[in-house]
Amino acid sequence: TEALIITIDGPSGSGKGTISQRVAQKLGLQLLDSGALYRLVALCSIRQAVDPDDVVKLAELARTLPVSFKLGSEGVAAFLNGEDVSQAIRLEEVGLVASKVAALPEVRAALLERQRDFAAPPGLVADGRDMGTVVFPNATIKIFLTASAEERANRRFNQLKARGESVSLARLLEDIQERDSRDMNRQVSPLKPAEDAVIIDSSQMGIDDVQDAILAIVDNR
Ligand code: C5P
């Protein structure tokens, strides 16, 4: 029998990271945070001072990077060479580099099989931009989770404020719009809903509402 695969794609700040973790936990499934893979490649390239134009080197990094993930109380921890880099990969700067390396077809190709390897019984929740369109085109359930750029900027603003970081809301909105347009307009695997995806706009929904909506879709499958 085929493993149950639930793909959750959408722009950054849509809440898909939190939702994917919750759904995976609730259903006892594996979790793939594909954005973390791109962030790990980015972090490693920054540390090794790889020329951002050196596609061959970046693709090799993507293919050979010794990464692992471990589910803990604070979500999924990411390890590079055994070092816990969960915090480091979340830095804005790393996210920006990640979205640049993610635009390289060679890097995406290098990560394709590595991502598919996460599909194991009893099933997988895959979180990303192209999980339903490219990586798992035969997924059981495809969700496209979105929210307005303004709402996503607001959420991010409140998150950072709660952490005591001061940032400008206008600047956050600009960054989000810039990343959206890079993700949606790139040649390879642009961010877009799969034809058979269920689109959920979470602008007016709380995180529990979104979780309930997705679990209901799984139940009714
Ligand atoms: O989701 P997250 O913000 O961690 O992803 C970091 C970057 O990796 C995104 O801006 C996006 O450009 C890229 N990405 C991607 N395809 C995925 C997941 C992430 O291109 N499946």
PDB file of C-alpha atoms and ligand atoms in Angstrom:
ATOM      1  CA  THR A   1       0.000   0.000   0.000  1.00  0.00           C
ATOM      2  CA  GLU A   2       1.109   3.531  -0.743  1.00  0.00           C
ATOM      3  CA  ALA A   3       2.057   5.807   2.134  1.00  0.00           C
ATOM      4  CA  LEU A   4      -0.299   8.658   2.928  1.00  0.00           C
ATOM      5  CA  ILE A   5       1.265  11.893   1.684  1.00  0.00           C
ATOM      6  CA  ILE A   6      -0.124  15.301   2.612  1.00  0.00           C
ATOM      7  CA  THR A   7       1.528  18.267   0.913  1.00  0.00           C
ATOM      8  CA  ILE A   8       1.184  21.749   2.363  1.00  0.00           C
ATOM      9  CA  ASP A   9       2.509  24.463   0.062  1.00  0.00           C
ATOM     10  CA  GLY A  10       2.289  28.213   0.305  1.00  0.00           C
ATOM     11  CA  PRO A  11       4.186  31.468   0.762  1.00  0.00           C
ATOM     12  CA  SER A  12       6.318  32.244   3.805  1.00  0.00           C
ATOM     13  CA  GLY A  13       4.341  33.449   6.788  1.00  0.00           C
ATOM     14  CA  SER A  14       1.184  31.588   5.826  1.00  0.00           C
ATOM     15  CA  GLY A  15       1.541  29.450   8.952  1.00  0.00           C
ATOM     16  CA  LYS A  16       2.290  26.258   7.059  1.00  0.00           C
ATOM     17  CA  GLY A  17       5.319  25.381   9.207  1.00  0.00           C
ATOM     18  CA  THR A  18       3.306  25.337  12.421  1.00  0.00           C
ATOM     19  CA  ILE A  19       0.353  23.664  10.751  1.00  0.00           C
ATOM     20  CA  SER A  20       2.482  20.960   9.149  1.00  0.00           C
ATOM     21  CA  GLN A  21       4.056  20.116  12.504  1.00  0.00           C
ATOM     22  CA  ARG A  22       0.685  19.931  14.200  1.00  0.00           C
ATOM     23  CA  VAL A  23      -0.914  17.784  11.510  1.00  0.00           C
ATOM     24  CA  ALA A  24       2.092  15.421  11.445  1.00  0.00           C
ATOM     25  CA  GLN A  25       2.006  15.093  15.223  1.00  0.00           C
ATOM     26  CA  LYS A  26      -1.759  14.613  15.351  1.00  0.00           C
ATOM     27  CA  LEU A  27      -1.703  11.892  12.687  1.00  0.00           C
ATOM     28  CA  GLY A  28       1.591  10.317  13.718  1.00  0.00           C
ATOM     29  CA  LEU A  29       3.238  10.994  10.352  1.00  0.00           C
ATOM     30  CA  GLN A  30       6.794  11.919   9.322  1.00  0.00           C
ATOM     31  CA  LEU A  31       7.494  15.560   8.567  1.00  0.00           C
ATOM     32  CA  LEU A  32       9.526  17.139   5.789  1.00  0.00           C
ATOM     33  CA  ASP A  33      10.332  20.835   6.175  1.00  0.00           C
ATOM     34  CA  SER A  34      11.746  21.334   2.687  1.00  0.00           C
ATOM     35  CA  GLY A  35      12.440  25.013   3.327  1.00  0.00           C
ATOM     36  CA  ALA A  36      14.869  23.907   6.038  1.00  0.00           C
ATOM     37  CA  LEU A  37      16.819  21.953   3.394  1.00  0.00           C
ATOM     38  CA  TYR A  38      17.209  25.073   1.262  1.00  0.00           C
ATOM     39  CA  ARG A  39      18.149  27.033   4.389  1.00  0.00           C
ATOM     40  CA  LEU A  40      20.771  24.397   5.302  1.00  0.00           C
ATOM     41  CA  VAL A  41      22.336  24.666   1.850  1.00  0.00           C
ATOM     42  CA  ALA A  42      22.304  28.461   2.232  1.00  0.00           C
ATOM     43  CA  LEU A  43      23.879  28.362   5.699  1.00  0.00           C
ATOM     44  CA  CYS A  44      26.585  26.008   4.568  1.00  0.00           C
ATOM     45  CA  SER A  45      27.341  28.141   1.507  1.00  0.00           C
ATOM     46  CA  ILE A  46      27.641  31.250   3.679  1.00  0.00           C
ATOM     47  CA  ARG A  47      29.969  29.492   6.113  1.00  0.00           C
ATOM     48  CA  GLN A  48      32.152  28.127   3.350  1.00  0.00           C
ATOM     49  CA  ALA A  49      32.046  31.471   1.530  1.00  0.00           C
ATOM     50  CA  VAL A  50      30.857  29.776  -1.654  1.00  0.00           C
ATOM     51  CA  ASP A  51      30.500  32.182  -4.561  1.00  0.00           C
ATOM     52  CA  PRO A  52      26.692  32.613  -5.040  1.00  0.00           C
ATOM     53  CA  ASP A  53      27.273  32.168  -8.791  1.00  0.00           C
ATOM     54  CA  ASP A  54      29.155  28.887  -8.410  1.00  0.00           C
ATOM     55  CA  VAL A  55      26.237  26.655  -9.385  1.00  0.00           C
ATOM     56  CA  VAL A  56      28.347  23.490  -9.557  1.00  0.00           C
ATOM     57  CA  LYS A  57      29.613  23.921  -6.011  1.00  0.00           C
ATOM     58  CA  LEU A  58      26.138  24.808  -4.683  1.00  0.00           C
ATOM     59  CA  ALA A  59      24.583  21.767  -6.328  1.00  0.00           C
ATOM     60  CA  GLU A  60      27.304  19.571  -4.864  1.00  0.00           C
ATOM     61  CA  LEU A  61      26.615  21.017  -1.424  1.00  0.00           C
ATOM     62  CA  ALA A  62      22.912  20.267  -1.881  1.00  0.00           C
ATOM     63  CA  ARG A  63      23.652  16.698  -2.951  1.00  0.00           C
ATOM     64  CA  THR A  64      26.142  15.837  -0.204  1.00  0.00           C
ATOM     65  CA  LEU A  65      25.197  18.004   2.782  1.00  0.00           C
ATOM     66  CA  PRO A  66      25.173  15.837   5.932  1.00  0.00           C
ATOM     67  CA  VAL A  67      21.820  16.933   7.372  1.00  0.00           C
ATOM     68  CA  SER A  68      19.437  15.334   9.826  1.00  0.00           C
ATOM     69  CA  PHE A  69      16.269  16.318  11.629  1.00  0.00           C
ATOM     70  CA  LYS A  70      14.981  15.451  15.053  1.00  0.00           C
ATOM     71  CA  LEU A  71      11.511  16.101  16.435  1.00  0.00           C
ATOM     72  CA  GLY A  72      11.711  17.741  19.854  1.00  0.00           C
ATOM     73  CA  SER A  73       9.489  19.686  22.217  1.00  0.00           C
ATOM     74  CA  GLU A  74      10.118  22.931  20.315  1.00  0.00           C
ATOM     75  CA  GLY A  75       9.406  21.482  16.932  1.00  0.00           C
ATOM     76  CA  VAL A  76      11.869  20.038  14.473  1.00  0.00           C
ATOM     77  CA  ALA A  77      15.559  20.599  15.159  1.00  0.00           C
ATOM     78  CA  ALA A  78      17.905  20.714  12.152  1.00  0.00           C
ATOM     79  CA  PHE A  79      21.452  19.388  12.274  1.00  0.00           C
ATOM     80  CA  LEU A  80      24.356  20.061   9.957  1.00  0.00           C
ATOM     81  CA  ASN A  81      27.231  17.631  10.467  1.00  0.00           C
ATOM     82  CA  GLY A  82      25.728  16.816  13.840  1.00  0.00           C
ATOM     83  CA  GLU A  83      25.663  20.472  14.934  1.00  0.00           C
ATOM     84  CA  ASP A  84      22.251  21.846  15.954  1.00  0.00           C
ATOM     85  CA  VAL A  85      21.697  24.775  13.564  1.00  0.00           C
ATOM     86  CA  SER A  86      17.963  25.213  14.181  1.00  0.00           C
ATOM     87  CA  GLN A  87      18.415  28.824  15.258  1.00  0.00           C
ATOM     88  CA  ALA A  88      21.022  29.736  12.660  1.00  0.00           C
ATOM     89  CA  ILE A  89      18.911  28.649   9.689  1.00  0.00           C
ATOM     90  CA  ARG A  90      16.011  30.867  10.839  1.00  0.00           C
ATOM     91  CA  LEU A  91      17.980  34.103  10.493  1.00  0.00           C
ATOM     92  CA  GLU A  92      16.506  36.507   7.915  1.00  0.00           C
ATOM     93  CA  GLU A  93      19.833  36.652   6.110  1.00  0.00           C
ATOM     94  CA  VAL A  94      19.902  32.870   5.661  1.00  0.00           C
ATOM     95  CA  GLY A  95      16.301  32.892   4.405  1.00  0.00           C
ATOM     96  CA  LEU A  96      17.216  35.451   1.801  1.00  0.00           C
ATOM     97  CA  VAL A  97      20.175  33.397   0.543  1.00  0.00           C
ATOM     98  CA  ALA A  98      17.958  30.283   0.653  1.00  0.00           C
ATOM     99  CA  SER A  99      15.447  31.862  -1.686  1.00  0.00           C
ATOM    100  CA  LYS A 100      18.315  32.671  -4.072  1.00  0.00           C
ATOM    101  CA  VAL A 101      19.870  29.190  -4.109  1.00  0.00           C
ATOM    102  CA  ALA A 102      16.344  27.775  -4.438  1.00  0.00           C
ATOM    103  CA  ALA A 103      16.046  29.528  -7.796  1.00  0.00           C
ATOM    104  CA  LEU A 104      18.864  27.359  -9.231  1.00  0.00           C
ATOM    105  CA  PRO A 105      17.565  24.316 -11.156  1.00  0.00           C
ATOM    106  CA  GLU A 106      20.748  22.347 -10.324  1.00  0.00           C
ATOM    107  CA  VAL A 107      20.197  22.831  -6.594  1.00  0.00           C
ATOM    108  CA  ARG A 108      16.534  21.832  -6.845  1.00  0.00           C
ATOM    109  CA  ALA A 109      17.430  18.724  -8.839  1.00  0.00           C
ATOM    110  CA  ALA A 110      20.060  17.758  -6.260  1.00  0.00           C
ATOM    111  CA  LEU A 111      17.462  17.937  -3.483  1.00  0.00           C
ATOM    112  CA  LEU A 112      14.668  16.125  -5.333  1.00  0.00           C
ATOM    113  CA  GLU A 113      15.486  12.516  -4.389  1.00  0.00           C
ATOM    114  CA  ARG A 114      16.577  13.520  -0.915  1.00  0.00           C
ATOM    115  CA  GLN A 115      13.110  14.964  -0.356  1.00  0.00           C
ATOM    116  CA  ARG A 116      11.332  11.907  -1.769  1.00  0.00           C
ATOM    117  CA  ASP A 117      13.282   9.715   0.643  1.00  0.00           C
ATOM    118  CA  PHE A 118      11.256  11.234   3.500  1.00  0.00           C
ATOM    119  CA  ALA A 119       8.145   9.404   2.305  1.00  0.00           C
ATOM    120  CA  ALA A 120       7.984   6.361   4.557  1.00  0.00           C
ATOM    121  CA  PRO A 121       5.186   4.477   6.291  1.00  0.00           C
ATOM    122  CA  PRO A 122       2.843   5.380   7.826  1.00  0.00           C
ATOM    123  CA  GLY A 123       3.049   8.598   5.823  1.00  0.00           C
ATOM    124  CA  LEU A 124       4.405  12.087   5.457  1.00  0.00           C
ATOM    125  CA  VAL A 125       3.420  15.718   5.791  1.00  0.00           C
ATOM    126  CA  ALA A 126       5.568  17.703   3.335  1.00  0.00           C
ATOM    127  CA  ASP A 127       5.835  21.458   3.816  1.00  0.00           C
ATOM    128  CA  GLY A 128       7.188  23.726   1.076  1.00  0.00           C
ATOM    129  CA  ARG A 129       6.555  25.550  -2.179  1.00  0.00           C
ATOM    130  CA  ASP A 130       6.490  22.748  -4.750  1.00  0.00           C
ATOM    131  CA  MET A 131       5.601  19.674  -2.699  1.00  0.00           C
ATOM    132  CA  GLY A 132       2.294  19.086  -4.513  1.00  0.00           C
ATOM    133  CA  THR A 133       3.424  20.278  -7.947  1.00  0.00           C
ATOM    134  CA  VAL A 134       6.892  18.719  -8.352  1.00  0.00           C
ATOM    135  CA  VAL A 135       8.217  16.614  -5.488  1.00  0.00           C
ATOM    136  CA  PHE A 136       5.071  14.579  -4.683  1.00  0.00           C
ATOM    137  CA  PRO A 137       2.761  14.984  -7.700  1.00  0.00           C
ATOM    138  CA  ASN A 138       0.827  11.861  -6.625  1.00  0.00           C
ATOM    139  CA  ALA A 139       0.238  13.024  -3.042  1.00  0.00           C
ATOM    140  CA  THR A 140      -2.955  11.838  -1.367  1.00  0.00           C
ATOM    141  CA  ILE A 141      -3.973  15.316  -0.231  1.00  0.00           C
ATOM    142  CA  LYS A 142      -2.667  18.670  -1.437  1.00  0.00           C
ATOM    143  CA  ILE A 143      -3.207  21.872   0.495  1.00  0.00           C
ATOM    144  CA  PHE A 144      -2.231  25.355  -0.650  1.00  0.00           C
ATOM    145  CA  LEU A 145      -2.151  27.581   2.418  1.00  0.00           C
ATOM    146  CA  THR A 146      -2.027  31.294   1.835  1.00  0.00           C
ATOM    147  CA  ALA A 147      -2.772  34.641   3.495  1.00  0.00           C
ATOM    148  CA  SER A 148      -2.539  38.257   2.375  1.00  0.00           C
ATOM    149  CA  ALA A 149       0.968  39.770   2.403  1.00  0.00           C
ATOM    150  CA  GLU A 150      -0.240  42.394   4.916  1.00  0.00           C
ATOM    151  CA  GLU A 151      -1.517  39.737   7.307  1.00  0.00           C
ATOM    152  CA  ARG A 152       1.688  37.711   6.978  1.00  0.00           C
ATOM    153  CA  ALA A 153       3.793  40.814   7.663  1.00  0.00           C
ATOM    154  CA  ASN A 154       1.660  41.532  10.738  1.00  0.00           C
ATOM    155  CA  ARG A 155       2.126  38.010  12.087  1.00  0.00           C
ATOM    156  CA  ARG A 156       5.880  38.184  11.568  1.00  0.00           C
ATOM    157  CA  PHE A 157       5.968  41.629  13.206  1.00  0.00           C
ATOM    158  CA  ASN A 158       4.191  40.328  16.308  1.00  0.00           C
ATOM    159  CA  GLN A 159       6.464  37.271  16.463  1.00  0.00           C
ATOM    160  CA  LEU A 160       9.607  39.407  16.376  1.00  0.00           C
ATOM    161  CA  LYS A 161       8.162  41.907  18.840  1.00  0.00           C
ATOM    162  CA  ALA A 162       7.399  39.096  21.276  1.00  0.00           C
ATOM    163  CA  ARG A 163      11.060  38.092  20.991  1.00  0.00           C
ATOM    164  CA  GLY A 164      12.081  41.647  21.822  1.00  0.00           C
ATOM    165  CA  GLU A 165      13.355  42.415  18.322  1.00  0.00           C
ATOM    166  CA  SER A 166      12.413  45.776  16.907  1.00  0.00           C
ATOM    167  CA  VAL A 167      11.693  45.873  13.199  1.00  0.00           C
ATOM    168  CA  SER A 168       9.712  48.070  10.857  1.00  0.00           C
ATOM    169  CA  LEU A 169       6.398  46.677   9.647  1.00  0.00           C
ATOM    170  CA  ALA A 170       6.815  48.431   6.300  1.00  0.00           C
ATOM    171  CA  ARG A 171      10.216  46.813   5.863  1.00  0.00           C
ATOM    172  CA  LEU A 172       8.822  43.351   6.687  1.00  0.00           C
ATOM    173  CA  LEU A 173       6.018  43.805   4.166  1.00  0.00           C
ATOM    174  CA  GLU A 174       8.557  44.806   1.530  1.00  0.00           C
ATOM    175  CA  ASP A 175      10.719  41.735   2.265  1.00  0.00           C
ATOM    176  CA  ILE A 176       7.712  39.425   2.070  1.00  0.00           C
ATOM    177  CA  GLN A 177       6.588  40.902  -1.231  1.00  0.00           C
ATOM    178  CA  GLU A 178      10.103  40.628  -2.629  1.00  0.00           C
ATOM    179  CA  ARG A 179      10.413  36.975  -1.626  1.00  0.00           C
ATOM    180  CA  ASP A 180       6.907  36.155  -2.901  1.00  0.00           C
ATOM    181  CA  SER A 181       7.665  37.574  -6.281  1.00  0.00           C
ATOM    182  CA  ARG A 182      10.973  35.713  -6.492  1.00  0.00           C
ATOM    183  CA  ASP A 183       9.280  32.442  -5.470  1.00  0.00           C
ATOM    184  CA  MET A 184       6.310  32.905  -7.836  1.00  0.00           C
ATOM    185  CA  ASN A 185       8.189  34.159 -10.862  1.00  0.00           C
ATOM    186  CA  ARG A 186      11.195  31.849 -11.011  1.00  0.00           C
ATOM    187  CA  GLN A 187      11.601  29.537 -13.987  1.00  0.00           C
ATOM    188  CA  VAL A 188      11.850  26.262 -12.057  1.00  0.00           C
ATOM    189  CA  SER A 189       9.176  25.073  -9.642  1.00  0.00           C
ATOM    190  CA  PRO A 190       7.504  28.438  -9.121  1.00  0.00           C
ATOM    191  CA  LEU A 191       5.227  28.801  -6.109  1.00  0.00           C
ATOM    192  CA  LYS A 192       1.705  28.012  -7.312  1.00  0.00           C
ATOM    193  CA  PRO A 193      -1.130  25.740  -6.229  1.00  0.00           C
ATOM    194  CA  ALA A 194      -1.246  22.268  -7.811  1.00  0.00           C
ATOM    195  CA  GLU A 195      -4.294  21.842 -10.045  1.00  0.00           C
ATOM    196  CA  ASP A 196      -5.770  19.409  -7.545  1.00  0.00           C
ATOM    197  CA  ALA A 197      -4.888  21.406  -4.413  1.00  0.00           C
ATOM    198  CA  VAL A 198      -7.404  22.655  -1.876  1.00  0.00           C
ATOM    199  CA  ILE A 199      -6.734  26.366  -1.354  1.00  0.00           C
ATOM    200  CA  ILE A 200      -7.076  27.688   2.186  1.00  0.00           C
ATOM    201  CA  ASP A 201      -6.781  31.434   2.786  1.00  0.00           C
ATOM    202  CA  SER A 202      -5.889  31.853   6.456  1.00  0.00           C
ATOM    203  CA  SER A 203      -6.030  35.667   6.503  1.00  0.00           C
ATOM    204  CA  GLN A 204      -9.151  35.578   8.674  1.00  0.00           C
ATOM    205  CA  MET A 205      -8.504  32.253  10.402  1.00  0.00           C
ATOM    206  CA  GLY A 206      -6.754  31.306  13.610  1.00  0.00           C
ATOM    207  CA  ILE A 207      -4.198  28.488  13.643  1.00  0.00           C
ATOM    208  CA  ASP A 208      -6.700  26.084  15.260  1.00  0.00           C
ATOM    209  CA  ASP A 209      -9.273  26.799  12.530  1.00  0.00           C
ATOM    210  CA  VAL A 210      -6.711  25.952   9.860  1.00  0.00           C
ATOM    211  CA  GLN A 211      -5.709  22.748  11.644  1.00  0.00           C
ATOM    212  CA  ASP A 212      -9.364  21.691  11.954  1.00  0.00           C
ATOM    213  CA  ALA A 213      -9.997  22.438   8.283  1.00  0.00           C
ATOM    214  CA  ILE A 214      -7.068  20.275   7.164  1.00  0.00           C
ATOM    215  CA  LEU A 215      -7.885  17.406   9.532  1.00  0.00           C
ATOM    216  CA  ALA A 216     -11.460  17.465   8.225  1.00  0.00           C
ATOM    217  CA  ILE A 217     -10.151  17.129   4.667  1.00  0.00           C
ATOM    218  CA  VAL A 218      -8.000  14.164   5.737  1.00  0.00           C
ATOM    219  CA  ASP A 219     -10.969  12.537   7.484  1.00  0.00           C
ATOM    220  CA  ASN A 220     -13.216  12.929   4.443  1.00  0.00           C
ATOM    221  CA  ARG A 221     -10.669  11.509   2.028  1.00  0.00           C
TER     222      ARG A 221
HETATM  223  O1  C5P B   1       9.760  27.974   3.938  1.00  0.00           O
HETATM  224  P1  C5P B   1      11.045  28.689   4.185  1.00  0.00           P
HETATM  225  O2  C5P B   1      10.895  30.165   4.381  1.00  0.00           O
HETATM  226  O3  C5P B   1      11.862  28.064   5.282  1.00  0.00           O
HETATM  227  O4  C5P B   1      11.904  28.487   2.847  1.00  0.00           O
HETATM  228  C1  C5P B   1      13.083  29.209   2.606  1.00  0.00           C
HETATM  229  C2  C5P B   1      13.216  29.482   1.101  1.00  0.00           C
HETATM  230  O5  C5P B   1      13.419  28.239   0.421  1.00  0.00           O
HETATM  231  C3  C5P B   1      11.966  30.086   0.491  1.00  0.00           C
HETATM  232  O6  C5P B   1      12.025  31.491   0.397  1.00  0.00           O
HETATM  233  C4  C5P B   1      11.910  29.483  -0.903  1.00  0.00           C
HETATM  234  O7  C5P B   1      12.541  30.324  -1.824  1.00  0.00           O
HETATM  235  C5  C5P B   1      12.723  28.220  -0.806  1.00  0.00           C
HETATM  236  N1  C5P B   1      11.922  27.003  -0.905  1.00  0.00           N
HETATM  237  C6  C5P B   1      11.660  26.493  -2.138  1.00  0.00           C
HETATM  238  N2  C5P B   1      10.980  25.320  -2.275  1.00  0.00           N
HETATM  239  C7  C5P B   1      10.543  24.662  -1.193  1.00  0.00           C
HETATM  240  C8  C5P B   1      10.769  25.181   0.104  1.00  0.00           C
HETATM  241  C9  C5P B   1      11.465  26.370   0.216  1.00  0.00           C
HETATM  242  O8  C5P B   1      12.029  27.080  -3.135  1.00  0.00           O
HETATM  243  N3  C5P B   1       9.904  23.518  -1.352  1.00  0.00           N
END
